[in-house]
């Protein structure tokens, strides 16, 4: 797991300068998920949110059909994504645990996001929606999904 240097998420120019995968993996995952759902490249997906218990870091938003998930890594088995995420945060914070919530709010609405301590799309250095669209356009979604689905356990 990539670990950001302290202060980068609060330094908007430095955060914006991160490569796309790191940007969407560390602070803008909800924007990527929201844009995915705005014009879904594949049907049947909804957003889920990893919410750490207590006051620990490790919040993450991804989209899933219940079996396959998509986030900044691309497509993966949902269970593997959850295991990897939990293992990574537990290494940094012993005793780390979380709850999984189905997202029932707009992932692109500033007020809804701010109420959950997340930035709205235009609260980054620049609007993050076009960046998320470009990220998603570079992926052959049907082929990537099929490769992961073929390995469903």
GROMACS .gro file of C-alpha atoms in nm:
model
  153
    1UNK     CA    1   0.000   0.000   0.000
    2UNK     CA    2   0.127   0.345  -0.091
    3UNK     CA    3   0.157   0.577   0.208
    4UNK     CA    4   0.137   0.952   0.150
    5UNK     CA    5   0.388   1.182   0.311
    6UNK     CA    6   0.232   1.382   0.595
    7UNK     CA    7   0.050   1.696   0.487
    8UNK     CA    8   0.001   1.614   0.118
    9UNK     CA    9  -0.378   1.574   0.140
   10UNK     CA   10  -0.404   1.922   0.297
   11UNK     CA   11  -0.167   2.079   0.042
   12UNK     CA   12  -0.396   2.109  -0.261
   13UNK     CA   13  -0.124   2.170  -0.525
   14UNK     CA   14   0.083   1.874  -0.400
   15UNK     CA   15  -0.223   1.649  -0.382
   16UNK     CA   16  -0.334   1.748  -0.733
   17UNK     CA   17   0.016   1.674  -0.866
   18UNK     CA   18  -0.004   1.310  -0.754
   19UNK     CA   19  -0.037   1.043  -1.026
   20UNK     CA   20  -0.401   0.954  -1.093
   21UNK     CA   21  -0.398   0.618  -0.913
   22UNK     CA   22  -0.253   0.774  -0.600
   23UNK     CA   23  -0.482   1.078  -0.622
   24UNK     CA   24  -0.793   0.856  -0.651
   25UNK     CA   25  -0.661   0.610  -0.395
   26UNK     CA   26  -0.579   0.868  -0.129
   27UNK     CA   27  -0.849   1.129  -0.093
   28UNK     CA   28  -1.059   1.128  -0.409
   29UNK     CA   29  -1.189   0.769  -0.429
   30UNK     CA   30  -1.544   0.892  -0.377
   31UNK     CA   31  -1.516   1.121  -0.681
   32UNK     CA   32  -1.401   0.830  -0.898
   33UNK     CA   33  -1.691   0.617  -0.771
   34UNK     CA   34  -1.940   0.900  -0.823
   35UNK     CA   35  -1.828   0.960  -1.181
   36UNK     CA   36  -1.838   0.585  -1.248
   37UNK     CA   37  -2.202   0.575  -1.135
   38UNK     CA   38  -2.293   0.897  -1.319
   39UNK     CA   39  -2.235   0.726  -1.656
   40UNK     CA   40  -2.178   0.359  -1.566
   41UNK     CA   41  -1.955   0.174  -1.811
   42UNK     CA   42  -2.114  -0.148  -1.676
   43UNK     CA   43  -2.460  -0.190  -1.527
   44UNK     CA   44  -2.555  -0.332  -1.189
   45UNK     CA   45  -2.299  -0.146  -0.979
   46UNK     CA   46  -2.361   0.057  -0.664
   47UNK     CA   47  -2.125   0.234  -0.425
   48UNK     CA   48  -2.008   0.103  -0.090
   49UNK     CA   49  -1.803   0.279   0.172
   50UNK     CA   50  -1.545   0.138   0.413
   51UNK     CA   51  -1.590   0.329   0.738
   52UNK     CA   52  -1.324   0.269   1.004
   53UNK     CA   53  -1.450   0.233   1.359
   54UNK     CA   54  -1.332   0.488   1.611
   55UNK     CA   55  -1.149   0.791   1.481
   56UNK     CA   56  -0.900   0.610   1.258
   57UNK     CA   57  -0.806   0.676   0.897
   58UNK     CA   58  -0.890   0.430   0.622
   59UNK     CA   59  -1.219   0.550   0.474
   60UNK     CA   60  -1.260   0.424   0.117
   61UNK     CA   61  -1.537   0.431  -0.144
   62UNK     CA   62  -1.561   0.186  -0.434
   63UNK     CA   63  -1.832   0.052  -0.665
   64UNK     CA   64  -1.943  -0.309  -0.676
   65UNK     CA   65  -2.202  -0.546  -0.815
   66UNK     CA   66  -2.166  -0.751  -0.496
   67UNK     CA   67  -1.898  -0.982  -0.636
   68UNK     CA   68  -1.667  -0.764  -0.845
   69UNK     CA   69  -1.547  -0.423  -0.726
   70UNK     CA   70  -1.392  -0.125  -0.902
   71UNK     CA   71  -1.170   0.143  -0.752
   72UNK     CA   72  -0.841   0.311  -0.839
   73UNK     CA   73  -0.677  -0.033  -0.872
   74UNK     CA   74  -0.924  -0.129  -1.145
   75UNK     CA   75  -1.152  -0.432  -1.120
   76UNK     CA   76  -1.099  -0.693  -0.852
   77UNK     CA   77  -1.294  -0.940  -0.641
   78UNK     CA   78  -1.483  -0.741  -0.379
   79UNK     CA   79  -1.367  -0.973  -0.099
   80UNK     CA   80  -1.004  -0.936  -0.206
   81UNK     CA   81  -1.035  -0.558  -0.212
   82UNK     CA   82  -1.179  -0.562   0.141
   83UNK     CA   83  -0.914  -0.804   0.268
   84UNK     CA   84  -0.631  -0.601   0.115
   85UNK     CA   85  -0.767  -0.274   0.251
   86UNK     CA   86  -0.815  -0.414   0.600
   87UNK     CA   87  -0.476  -0.584   0.606
   88UNK     CA   88  -0.300  -0.264   0.491
   89UNK     CA   89  -0.464  -0.042   0.754
   90UNK     CA   90  -0.425  -0.303   1.031
   91UNK     CA   91  -0.051  -0.303   0.967
   92UNK     CA   92  -0.038   0.072   1.029
   93UNK     CA   93  -0.296   0.075   1.310
   94UNK     CA   94  -0.316  -0.246   1.517
   95UNK     CA   95  -0.677  -0.318   1.605
   96UNK     CA   96  -0.808  -0.132   1.298
   97UNK     CA   97  -1.152  -0.249   1.195
   98UNK     CA   98  -1.437  -0.112   0.989
   99UNK     CA   99  -1.795  -0.134   0.880
  100UNK     CA  100  -1.914  -0.156   0.520
  101UNK     CA  101  -2.201   0.075   0.427
  102UNK     CA  102  -2.401   0.097   0.108
  103UNK     CA  103  -2.370   0.459  -0.006
  104UNK     CA  104  -2.709   0.630   0.008
  105UNK     CA  105  -2.596   0.984  -0.077
  106UNK     CA  106  -2.459   1.158  -0.385
  107UNK     CA  107  -2.088   1.108  -0.424
  108UNK     CA  108  -2.065   1.428  -0.628
  109UNK     CA  109  -2.266   1.660  -0.401
  110UNK     CA  110  -2.048   1.892  -0.196
  111UNK     CA  111  -2.290   1.927   0.098
  112UNK     CA  112  -2.347   1.550   0.127
  113UNK     CA  113  -1.973   1.485   0.106
  114UNK     CA  114  -1.873   1.761   0.346
  115UNK     CA  115  -2.121   1.624   0.602
  116UNK     CA  116  -1.914   1.303   0.592
  117UNK     CA  117  -1.575   1.479   0.602
  118UNK     CA  118  -1.506   1.433   0.230
  119UNK     CA  119  -1.430   1.702  -0.027
  120UNK     CA  120  -1.668   1.793  -0.304
  121UNK     CA  121  -1.545   1.767  -0.664
  122UNK     CA  122  -1.448   2.134  -0.687
  123UNK     CA  123  -1.286   2.154  -0.345
  124UNK     CA  124  -0.960   2.018  -0.485
  125UNK     CA  125  -0.712   2.244  -0.663
  126UNK     CA  126  -0.924   2.193  -0.977
  127UNK     CA  127  -1.256   2.016  -1.037
  128UNK     CA  128  -1.184   1.644  -0.998
  129UNK     CA  129  -1.474   1.525  -1.217
  130UNK     CA  130  -1.298   1.574  -1.555
  131UNK     CA  131  -0.990   1.401  -1.416
  132UNK     CA  132  -1.201   1.103  -1.304
  133UNK     CA  133  -1.371   1.086  -1.645
  134UNK     CA  134  -1.033   1.076  -1.821
  135UNK     CA  135  -0.916   0.803  -1.581
  136UNK     CA  136  -1.225   0.593  -1.654
  137UNK     CA  137  -1.203   0.648  -2.032
  138UNK     CA  138  -0.860   0.481  -2.042
  139UNK     CA  139  -1.004   0.148  -1.922
  140UNK     CA  140  -1.158  -0.129  -2.133
  141UNK     CA  141  -1.422  -0.199  -1.868
  142UNK     CA  142  -1.588  -0.501  -2.030
  143UNK     CA  143  -1.257  -0.681  -2.086
  144UNK     CA  144  -1.117  -0.594  -1.741
  145UNK     CA  145  -1.439  -0.708  -1.572
  146UNK     CA  146  -1.443  -1.034  -1.772
  147UNK     CA  147  -1.084  -1.116  -1.671
  148UNK     CA  148  -1.165  -1.075  -1.302
  149UNK     CA  149  -1.502  -1.251  -1.331
  150UNK     CA  150  -1.333  -1.552  -1.493
  151UNK     CA  151  -1.134  -1.594  -1.169
  152UNK     CA  152  -1.435  -1.580  -0.935
  153UNK     CA  153  -1.384  -1.833  -0.662
   0.00000   0.00000   0.00000
